[in-house]
Short mmCIF file of C-alpha atoms and ligand atoms in Angstrom, two decimals:
data_model
loop_
_atom_site.label_atom_id
_atom_site.label_comp_id
_atom_site.label_asym_id
_atom_site.label_seq_id
_atom_site.Cartn_x
_atom_site.Cartn_y
_atom_site.Cartn_z
CA MET A 164 3.17 4.27 -12.29
CA THR A 165 -0.43 4.51 -11.18
CA ASP A 166 -2.94 1.82 -10.27
CA GLU A 167 -5.11 3.11 -13.06
CA LEU A 168 -2.55 2.19 -15.70
CA ASN A 169 -1.88 -1.21 -14.17
CA GLY A 170 -5.28 -2.62 -15.15
CA ASP A 171 -5.34 -4.09 -11.67
CA LEU A 172 -9.12 -4.39 -11.69
CA ASN A 173 -9.39 -5.94 -15.15
CA SER A 174 -12.43 -8.23 -15.39
CA LYS A 175 -13.74 -7.11 -11.99
CA HIS A 176 -17.36 -6.02 -11.81
CA ILE A 177 -18.05 -3.61 -8.98
CA VAL A 178 -21.39 -2.34 -7.72
CA LEU A 179 -20.60 1.16 -6.44
CA GLY A 180 -23.24 2.30 -3.96
CA LEU A 181 -23.62 5.93 -2.90
CA SER A 182 -25.53 6.91 0.22
CA GLY A 183 -26.15 10.52 1.27
CA GLY A 184 -23.19 12.67 2.23
CA ILE A 185 -21.04 15.50 0.97
CA ALA A 186 -18.35 12.89 0.16
CA CYS A 187 -20.51 11.90 -2.84
CA TYR A 188 -18.40 14.37 -4.82
CA LYS A 189 -15.42 12.07 -4.25
CA ALA A 190 -17.43 9.10 -5.53
CA ALA A 191 -17.36 10.69 -8.99
CA GLU A 192 -13.56 10.58 -9.03
CA LEU A 193 -13.65 7.07 -7.58
CA ALA A 194 -15.97 5.78 -10.33
CA ARG A 195 -13.60 7.21 -12.92
CA ALA A 196 -10.55 5.65 -11.26
CA LEU A 197 -12.22 2.23 -11.00
CA VAL A 198 -13.10 2.30 -14.69
CA LYS A 199 -9.57 3.37 -15.62
CA ALA A 200 -8.17 0.50 -13.54
CA GLY A 201 -10.16 -1.90 -15.73
CA ALA A 202 -13.33 -2.51 -13.68
CA THR A 203 -16.89 -2.37 -14.91
CA VAL A 204 -18.81 -0.17 -12.51
CA GLN A 205 -22.54 -0.29 -11.83
CA VAL A 206 -23.64 2.69 -9.77
CA VAL A 207 -26.59 2.47 -7.37
CA MET A 208 -27.65 5.62 -5.47
CA THR A 209 -29.95 6.25 -2.54
CA GLU A 210 -32.46 9.10 -2.62
CA ALA A 211 -30.22 11.04 -0.20
CA ALA A 212 -27.16 10.57 -2.44
CA GLU A 213 -29.09 12.22 -5.26
CA GLN A 214 -29.27 15.38 -3.13
CA PHE A 215 -25.47 15.63 -3.39
CA ILE A 216 -24.61 14.48 -6.92
CA THR A 217 -26.71 13.61 -9.95
CA ALA A 218 -27.21 10.23 -11.51
CA VAL A 219 -26.31 11.88 -14.83
CA THR A 220 -22.77 12.55 -13.61
CA MET A 221 -22.36 9.03 -12.27
CA GLN A 222 -23.76 7.51 -15.47
CA ALA A 223 -21.36 9.53 -17.60
CA LEU A 224 -18.35 8.48 -15.52
CA SER A 225 -19.28 4.81 -15.14
CA GLY A 226 -20.61 4.41 -18.67
CA ARG A 227 -23.72 2.61 -17.38
CA PRO A 228 -27.24 3.70 -16.45
CA VAL A 229 -27.56 4.34 -12.71
CA PHE A 230 -30.12 2.50 -10.56
CA THR A 231 -31.88 4.41 -7.78
CA SER A 232 -35.21 2.68 -7.17
CA THR A 233 -36.34 -0.76 -6.04
CA TRP A 234 -39.15 -0.46 -8.56
CA ASP A 235 -36.88 0.22 -11.53
CA ALA A 236 -38.13 -2.15 -14.24
CA ARG A 237 -35.07 -1.86 -16.49
CA GLY A 238 -33.29 -5.13 -17.13
CA VAL A 239 -29.85 -5.95 -15.72
CA GLU A 240 -27.39 -8.08 -17.73
CA GLY A 241 -30.18 -8.97 -20.15
CA ILE A 242 -32.58 -10.12 -17.40
CA ALA A 243 -35.80 -8.09 -17.28
CA ASN A 244 -37.72 -9.66 -14.41
CA ASN A 245 -38.22 -6.43 -12.44
CA MET A 246 -35.81 -7.64 -9.77
CA ALA A 247 -32.92 -5.18 -9.89
CA HIS A 248 -32.09 -5.96 -6.25
CA ILE A 249 -31.27 -9.58 -7.21
CA ASN A 250 -29.78 -9.16 -10.65
CA LEU A 251 -27.39 -6.33 -9.80
CA THR A 252 -25.18 -8.51 -7.59
CA ARG A 253 -25.35 -11.93 -9.24
CA HIS A 254 -22.30 -11.26 -11.41
CA ALA A 255 -20.62 -8.69 -9.17
CA ASP A 256 -17.21 -9.30 -7.60
CA ALA A 257 -17.95 -6.85 -4.77
CA VAL A 258 -20.31 -4.15 -3.55
CA LEU A 259 -18.47 -1.00 -2.47
CA VAL A 260 -20.57 1.60 -0.65
CA ALA A 261 -18.73 4.93 -0.78
CA PRO A 262 -19.78 7.10 0.89
CA ALA A 263 -21.48 5.07 3.60
CA SER A 264 -23.41 7.44 5.87
CA ALA A 265 -24.03 6.72 9.57
CA ASP A 266 -27.68 6.14 8.74
CA PHE A 267 -26.87 3.74 5.91
CA MET A 268 -24.56 1.68 8.12
CA ALA A 269 -27.28 1.52 10.80
CA ARG A 270 -29.69 0.25 8.18
CA LEU A 271 -27.22 -2.34 6.90
CA LEU A 272 -26.71 -3.57 10.42
CA HIS A 273 -30.41 -4.21 10.93
CA GLY A 274 -30.83 -5.89 7.57
CA ARG A 275 -33.24 -3.15 6.46
CA ALA A 276 -34.40 -3.40 2.88
CA ASP A 277 -36.54 -0.34 2.24
CA ASP A 278 -34.42 1.17 -0.53
CA LEU A 279 -32.61 -0.42 -3.47
CA LEU A 280 -29.06 -0.09 -2.11
CA SER A 281 -29.68 -1.62 1.35
CA LEU A 282 -31.96 -4.22 -0.26
CA LEU A 283 -29.30 -5.38 -2.71
CA CYS A 284 -26.69 -5.50 0.08
CA LEU A 285 -29.01 -7.85 1.96
CA ALA A 286 -29.89 -9.89 -1.12
CA ARG A 287 -26.34 -10.29 -2.44
CA PRO A 288 -24.74 -13.75 -2.45
CA ILE A 289 -22.63 -13.35 0.67
CA GLU A 290 -19.90 -15.82 -0.36
CA SER A 291 -19.21 -14.57 -3.87
CA CYS A 292 -19.99 -10.89 -3.48
CA PRO A 293 -18.26 -9.28 -0.47
CA LEU A 294 -19.42 -5.95 0.94
CA LEU A 295 -16.98 -3.10 1.54
CA VAL A 296 -18.07 0.20 3.05
CA ALA A 297 -16.25 3.52 3.27
CA PRO A 298 -17.74 5.52 6.15
CA ALA A 299 -18.13 9.28 5.70
CA MET A 300 -19.51 11.45 8.47
CA ASN A 301 -18.88 14.16 11.06
CA ARG A 302 -16.37 13.21 13.76
CA GLU A 303 -18.97 13.27 16.56
CA MET A 304 -21.23 10.97 14.54
CA TRP A 305 -18.30 8.61 13.94
CA ALA A 306 -17.23 8.62 17.61
CA HIS A 307 -20.78 8.12 18.91
CA PRO A 308 -21.21 4.81 20.74
CA ALA A 309 -24.12 3.91 18.44
CA THR A 310 -21.93 4.21 15.33
CA GLN A 311 -18.99 2.40 16.94
CA ARG A 312 -21.34 -0.38 18.03
CA ASN A 313 -22.70 -0.62 14.49
CA VAL A 314 -19.21 -0.71 12.97
CA ALA A 315 -18.14 -3.52 15.31
CA GLN A 316 -21.27 -5.52 14.48
CA LEU A 317 -20.86 -4.90 10.72
CA ARG A 318 -17.29 -6.21 10.96
CA SER A 319 -18.39 -9.32 12.75
CA ASP A 320 -21.07 -9.81 10.07
CA GLY A 321 -18.20 -9.95 7.53
CA THR A 322 -18.37 -6.39 6.19
CA HIS A 323 -15.03 -4.79 5.33
CA ILE A 324 -14.73 -1.25 6.70
CA LEU A 325 -12.39 0.98 4.68
CA GLY A 326 -11.12 3.91 6.76
CA PRO A 327 -12.40 6.37 7.67
CA GLY A 328 -9.68 8.96 7.23
CA SER A 329 -8.95 11.81 9.55
CA GLY A 330 -8.64 15.55 8.99
CA GLU A 331 -10.64 18.62 8.10
CA GLN A 332 -14.33 17.98 7.57
CA ALA A 333 -16.90 19.70 5.36
CA CYS A 334 -18.54 21.14 8.50
CA GLY A 335 -15.26 22.82 9.48
CA GLU A 336 -14.47 20.45 12.35
CA VAL A 337 -11.33 18.32 12.42
CA GLY A 338 -11.19 14.63 13.35
CA ASP A 339 -11.98 11.06 12.29
CA GLY A 340 -14.80 10.34 9.89
CA ARG A 341 -13.71 11.68 6.50
CA MET A 342 -14.19 9.28 3.64
CA LEU A 343 -10.87 7.96 2.31
CA GLU A 344 -9.67 9.70 -0.83
CA PRO A 345 -10.52 8.03 -4.17
CA ASP A 346 -6.90 6.92 -4.73
CA GLU A 347 -6.82 5.38 -1.24
CA LEU A 348 -10.08 3.52 -1.86
CA LEU A 349 -8.74 2.30 -5.19
CA GLU A 350 -5.59 0.99 -3.47
CA GLU A 351 -7.71 -0.71 -0.78
CA LEU A 352 -9.92 -2.38 -3.38
CA ILE A 353 -6.99 -3.58 -5.49
CA GLY A 354 -5.33 -4.97 -2.34
CA PHE A 355 -8.58 -6.64 -1.30
CA PHE A 356 -8.60 -8.79 -4.45
CA ARG A 357 -4.92 -9.81 -4.28
CA PRO A 358 -4.00 -13.32 -3.04
CA LYS A 359 -2.84 -13.46 0.61
CA PRO A 360 0.19 -15.82 0.72
CA LEU A 361 1.80 -13.77 3.53
CA ALA A 362 -1.25 -13.71 5.83
CA GLY A 363 -0.11 -13.80 9.44
CA GLN A 364 3.52 -12.96 8.57
CA ARG A 365 5.42 -9.89 9.78
CA VAL A 366 7.62 -8.14 7.25
CA LEU A 367 10.23 -5.45 7.93
CA ILE A 368 11.53 -3.34 5.03
CA THR A 369 14.11 -0.57 4.67
CA ALA A 370 13.75 1.90 1.81
CA GLY A 371 15.20 5.05 0.31
CA PRO A 372 18.56 6.73 0.78
CA THR A 373 20.05 7.83 4.05
CA PHE A 374 21.29 11.37 4.65
CA GLU A 375 24.49 11.82 6.60
CA PRO A 376 24.79 15.43 7.80
CA ILE A 377 28.04 17.36 7.49
CA ASP A 378 26.64 20.52 9.07
CA PRO A 379 23.09 21.88 9.63
CA VAL A 380 22.55 22.53 5.90
CA ARG A 381 24.66 19.95 4.05
CA GLY A 382 25.10 16.22 3.92
CA ILE A 383 26.00 13.07 2.01
CA THR A 384 23.20 11.16 0.31
CA ASN A 385 22.47 9.25 -2.90
CA LEU A 386 19.95 9.07 -5.72
CA SER A 387 17.70 6.33 -4.34
CA SER A 388 14.04 7.41 -4.58
CA GLY A 389 12.64 4.70 -2.28
CA LYS A 390 10.12 3.64 -4.94
CA MET A 391 11.20 -0.02 -5.05
CA GLY A 392 11.07 -0.39 -1.26
CA PHE A 393 7.68 1.32 -1.05
CA ALA A 394 6.37 -0.93 -3.83
CA ILE A 395 7.57 -3.99 -1.89
CA ALA A 396 5.89 -2.67 1.25
CA ARG A 397 2.64 -2.28 -0.65
CA ALA A 398 2.92 -5.70 -2.29
CA ALA A 399 3.64 -7.35 1.08
CA ALA A 400 0.66 -5.60 2.69
CA GLU A 401 -1.55 -6.65 -0.24
CA ALA A 402 -0.32 -10.20 0.32
CA GLY A 403 -1.72 -10.06 3.84
CA ALA A 404 1.46 -9.32 5.83
CA GLU A 405 1.78 -6.93 8.74
CA VAL A 406 4.37 -4.53 7.33
CA THR A 407 6.78 -2.10 8.97
CA LEU A 408 8.64 0.22 6.61
CA VAL A 409 11.71 2.07 7.83
CA ALA A 410 12.18 4.91 5.35
CA GLY A 411 15.02 7.31 4.73
CA PRO A 412 14.20 10.84 3.55
CA VAL A 413 11.81 10.37 0.59
CA HIS A 414 8.65 12.08 -0.63
CA LEU A 415 6.40 9.09 -1.13
CA ALA A 416 2.95 8.27 0.22
CA THR A 417 2.83 5.44 2.75
CA PRO A 418 1.11 2.39 1.26
CA ARG A 419 -2.27 1.60 2.87
CA GLY A 420 -2.04 -0.38 6.07
CA VAL A 421 1.75 -0.08 6.37
CA ARG A 422 3.41 1.14 9.60
CA ARG A 423 6.09 3.66 8.66
CA ILE A 424 9.09 4.82 10.68
CA ASP A 425 10.95 7.80 9.20
CA VAL A 426 14.68 8.09 9.74
CA GLN A 427 17.43 10.24 8.29
CA THR A 428 20.80 8.62 8.93
CA ALA A 429 22.23 5.11 8.65
CA LEU A 430 22.69 4.98 12.43
CA GLN A 431 19.03 5.89 12.98
CA MET A 432 18.01 3.23 10.44
CA PHE A 433 20.18 0.68 12.25
CA GLU A 434 18.54 1.58 15.59
CA ALA A 435 15.03 1.39 14.10
CA VAL A 436 15.67 -2.00 12.47
CA VAL A 437 18.10 -4.20 14.37
CA PRO A 438 16.42 -4.38 17.82
CA GLN A 439 13.06 -5.41 16.32
CA ALA A 440 14.28 -7.51 13.39
CA SER A 441 13.93 -10.88 15.12
CA LEU A 442 10.24 -10.18 15.78
CA HIS A 443 9.70 -10.42 12.04
CA ASP A 444 9.43 -13.32 9.60
CA VAL A 445 10.99 -11.47 6.67
CA PHE A 446 13.47 -8.61 6.36
CA VAL A 447 13.89 -6.92 2.98
CA ALA A 448 16.75 -4.41 2.82
CA THR A 449 16.10 -2.19 -0.18
CA ALA A 450 17.56 0.99 1.34
CA ALA A 451 20.61 2.50 -0.30
CA VAL A 452 22.38 3.04 3.00
CA ALA A 453 25.29 5.48 2.86
CA ASP A 454 28.45 3.46 3.42
CA TRP A 455 30.20 6.33 5.21
CA ARG A 456 29.28 9.33 7.33
CA PRO A 457 31.36 12.38 8.29
CA ALA A 458 33.45 11.49 11.33
CA SER A 459 32.35 14.67 13.05
CA LEU A 460 29.30 16.87 12.67
CA SER A 461 29.71 20.62 12.69
CA ASP A 462 26.85 22.20 14.65
CA GLN A 463 27.26 25.43 12.68
CA LYS A 464 27.24 25.91 8.92
CA ILE A 465 30.81 25.58 7.65
CA LYS A 466 31.56 28.95 6.05
CA LYS A 467 33.44 29.45 2.82
CA ASN A 468 36.28 31.73 3.65
CA GLY A 469 38.08 33.17 0.62
CA SER A 470 41.51 32.70 2.10
CA LYS A 471 41.11 29.05 3.10
CA ALA A 472 41.34 25.94 0.93
CA ALA A 473 38.30 23.68 0.48
CA PRO A 474 37.62 21.66 3.64
CA ILE A 475 38.64 18.02 3.84
CA PHE A 476 36.16 15.72 5.58
CA GLU A 477 37.18 12.63 7.40
CA LEU A 478 34.66 9.80 6.92
CA THR A 479 33.84 6.86 9.12
CA GLU A 480 32.06 3.65 8.09
CA ASN A 481 28.39 3.09 8.86
CA PRO A 482 27.26 -0.22 10.37
CA ASP A 483 25.90 -2.77 7.90
CA ILE A 484 22.22 -3.19 8.82
CA LEU A 485 21.56 -6.20 6.60
CA ALA A 486 24.66 -8.04 7.78
CA ALA A 487 23.70 -7.39 11.43
CA VAL A 488 20.18 -8.78 10.91
CA ALA A 489 21.53 -11.75 8.92
CA LYS A 490 23.84 -12.56 11.82
CA GLN A 491 20.88 -12.61 14.23
CA ALA A 492 18.94 -14.79 11.79
CA MET A 493 21.74 -17.36 11.72
CA HIS A 494 21.15 -17.94 15.43
CA SER A 495 17.37 -17.59 15.73
CA GLY A 496 16.33 -18.75 12.25
CA ARG A 497 14.39 -15.56 11.57
CA PRO A 498 13.83 -13.27 9.83
CA PHE A 499 14.31 -14.61 6.31
CA CYS A 500 16.73 -11.99 4.93
CA VAL A 501 16.55 -10.50 1.45
CA GLY A 502 19.25 -8.05 0.37
CA PHE A 503 19.44 -5.79 -2.64
CA ALA A 504 22.51 -5.20 -4.73
CA ALA A 505 22.55 -1.92 -6.64
CA GLU A 506 25.40 -2.26 -9.11
CA SER A 507 26.66 -0.32 -12.07
CA HIS A 508 28.16 -3.34 -13.93
CA ASP A 509 28.68 -7.14 -13.73
CA LEU A 510 25.32 -7.46 -11.96
CA LEU A 511 25.20 -11.24 -11.59
CA LYS A 512 28.79 -11.56 -10.44
CA HIS A 513 28.49 -8.80 -7.83
CA SER A 514 25.11 -10.07 -6.65
CA ARG A 515 26.53 -13.56 -6.08
CA GLU A 516 29.50 -12.16 -4.19
CA LYS A 517 27.30 -9.88 -2.10
CA ARG A 518 24.99 -12.75 -1.16
CA GLU A 519 27.91 -14.72 0.20
CA ARG A 520 29.53 -11.76 1.89
CA LYS A 521 26.31 -10.73 3.65
CA GLN A 522 25.35 -14.36 4.42
CA VAL A 523 21.76 -14.00 3.23
CA PRO A 524 19.64 -16.61 1.43
CA LEU A 525 18.44 -14.24 -1.29
CA ILE A 526 19.92 -11.19 -3.03
CA VAL A 527 18.00 -9.12 -5.53
CA GLY A 528 20.31 -7.49 -8.07
CA ASN A 529 19.48 -4.40 -10.07
CA LEU A 530 21.39 -1.81 -12.03
CA GLY A 531 21.38 1.27 -9.80
CA PRO A 532 22.00 4.03 -12.37
CA ALA A 533 19.33 2.53 -14.67
CA THR A 534 16.62 2.42 -12.02
CA PHE A 535 17.17 5.14 -9.39
CA GLY A 536 14.12 7.42 -9.43
CA ARG A 537 12.38 5.57 -12.26
CA ASP A 538 9.03 3.78 -12.16
CA ASP A 539 10.34 0.62 -13.77
CA ASN A 540 13.18 -1.76 -13.13
CA ALA A 541 14.52 -5.24 -13.96
CA LEU A 542 15.64 -7.66 -11.23
CA VAL A 543 17.72 -10.78 -10.90
CA LEU A 544 17.04 -13.03 -7.90
CA VAL A 545 20.17 -14.82 -6.75
CA ASP A 546 20.11 -17.67 -4.22
CA ALA A 547 22.43 -20.54 -3.33
CA HIS A 548 21.19 -22.62 -6.25
CA GLY A 549 21.22 -20.14 -9.11
CA HIS A 550 19.40 -17.12 -10.39
CA ARG A 551 16.06 -16.08 -11.83
CA GLU A 552 15.48 -12.98 -13.94
CA LEU A 553 12.44 -10.76 -13.54
CA PRO A 554 12.45 -8.73 -16.75
CA GLN A 555 11.74 -5.00 -17.12
CA ALA A 556 8.37 -4.01 -15.64
CA ASN A 557 6.95 -1.36 -13.35
CA LYS A 558 8.17 -1.55 -9.77
CA LEU A 559 4.83 -2.64 -8.30
CA THR A 560 4.61 -5.56 -10.73
CA LEU A 561 8.17 -6.60 -9.84
CA ALA A 562 7.48 -6.14 -6.13
CA ARG A 563 4.47 -8.47 -6.36
CA LEU A 564 6.55 -11.11 -8.16
CA LEU A 565 9.29 -10.81 -5.54
CA VAL A 566 6.79 -11.06 -2.67
CA ALA A 567 5.21 -14.14 -4.27
CA ASP A 568 8.69 -15.67 -4.62
CA ILE A 569 9.48 -14.95 -0.95
CA ALA A 570 6.14 -16.47 0.12
CA VAL A 571 6.98 -19.70 -1.74
CA ARG A 572 10.39 -19.83 0.00
CA LEU A 573 8.78 -19.29 3.42
CA ALA A 574 6.18 -21.98 2.78
CA ALA A 575 8.88 -24.42 1.62
CA ALA A 576 10.98 -23.68 4.72
CA ALA A 577 7.94 -24.13 6.99
CA SER A 578 6.98 -27.47 5.45
CA SER A 579 10.54 -28.82 5.69
CA SER A 580 10.99 -27.84 9.36
N1 CTP B 1355 22.99 -2.42 3.42
C1 CTP B 1355 22.68 -2.22 4.74
N2 CTP B 1355 23.47 -1.41 5.52
C2 CTP B 1355 24.56 -0.83 5.00
C3 CTP B 1355 24.90 -1.01 3.65
C4 CTP B 1355 24.09 -1.82 2.88
O1 CTP B 1355 21.67 -2.76 5.22
N3 CTP B 1355 25.27 -0.05 5.79
C5 CTP B 1355 22.18 -3.32 2.61
C6 CTP B 1355 21.40 -2.66 1.51
O2 CTP B 1355 20.12 -2.24 1.94
C7 CTP B 1355 21.31 -3.77 0.48
C8 CTP B 1355 22.61 -4.53 0.67
O3 CTP B 1355 23.04 -4.23 1.98
O4 CTP B 1355 20.27 -4.67 0.76
C9 CTP B 1355 23.70 -4.20 -0.31
O5 CTP B 1355 23.88 -2.81 -0.35
P1 CTP B 1355 24.93 -2.18 -1.38
O6 CTP B 1355 25.03 -0.73 -1.12
O7 CTP B 1355 24.61 -2.64 -2.77
O8 CTP B 1355 26.24 -2.96 -0.96
P2 CTP B 1355 27.39 -2.61 -0.01
O9 CTP B 1355 27.38 -3.60 1.11
O10 CTP B 1355 27.35 -1.19 0.39
O11 CTP B 1355 28.64 -2.92 -0.94
P3 CTP B 1355 29.29 -2.05 -2.14
O12 CTP B 1355 28.99 -0.61 -1.82
O13 CTP B 1355 30.70 -2.40 -2.06
O14 CTP B 1355 28.65 -2.52 -3.40
#
């Protein structure tokens, strides 16, 4: 499932500003991704941006004529009053400047208005049309006190700074200052528009399988892909929470803004979760934790020897992470614990039983074999009063519904205490 297919930016109108920088080539991909996600995109370019990419390319990808000059007399949205700098933002949901060069940010900071893009940023209705900028520059330029001073001032003026990323730069140097990738900017923008019912809350999530080694090359694991847990981490971050994601061995990108701790075994997951659980408001256990691990670990590969029978492994039980956190929560009142039940049959019955056995207020049931590794799922939310079904949908959609449901429960608990 991609953001593009979700239509997450349906009915959003974005002014995409390009200032001068080699990262302009990424803006082409970004414009395409924004359009595919449902947004209408109006591109505005500075003279310097036109040195890196042509307005023709940006027009083709956005499907709209590009504006580059303050003196452009073409009408905007049917208004032909020769005031592009006013008209371009009056119906916009946001201005996103990507790339934002060091020079452009300095000009924004001083309220300069000597080119169309900085002029429209200054003239935009500040309440209804937020400004987001994605810095793109050499690492020394980014680290320079002048730039850092400008970034701090832009933030306090209400500008949202996206990134920058870190890594190899066009000049060959390595460090901070790269523009975020188009898919990262898309994720940031989608998250920016989402409601924030978990603002100020701390959420801890486990995700993926665990891997219990038998010897240096073999182990016990399961088919969990981690996708549901990662989707919940993203949905919680979009909802404004500070999110920590403890992940078993999976190959998934970390959602934007999420702190990730990688672990391999159930014991490592237990150690990463239990000591810090009570510092959180919510704990969501989506991980498919292996119930057993080999009682002993061979430090050398166990060899197949023709004369011997197949080895027999003794197993020992892993600690139950969710039950341990739920026990803490019974004493301290936090975190609010949400368990998952991955079943193969009798989903509602097993989910109810599991909720009582684990002593948690909410269990989310799903059919494991039908969902492991897939992009969609169907959930049933089981609490002390009954159940609610969330029908088949992609995992991000379900994760957002679940997060909204949890936020309502937290708000209800807060108002009754
Ligand atoms: N869980 C956990 N630690 C474990 C086992 C499970 O935190 N050692 C959590 C899972 O993350 C999930 C819930 O407990 O939120 C239920 O996991 P599941 O594997 O469905 O249940 P089990 O307790 O293992 O019971 P069973 O295997 O008998 O269904």
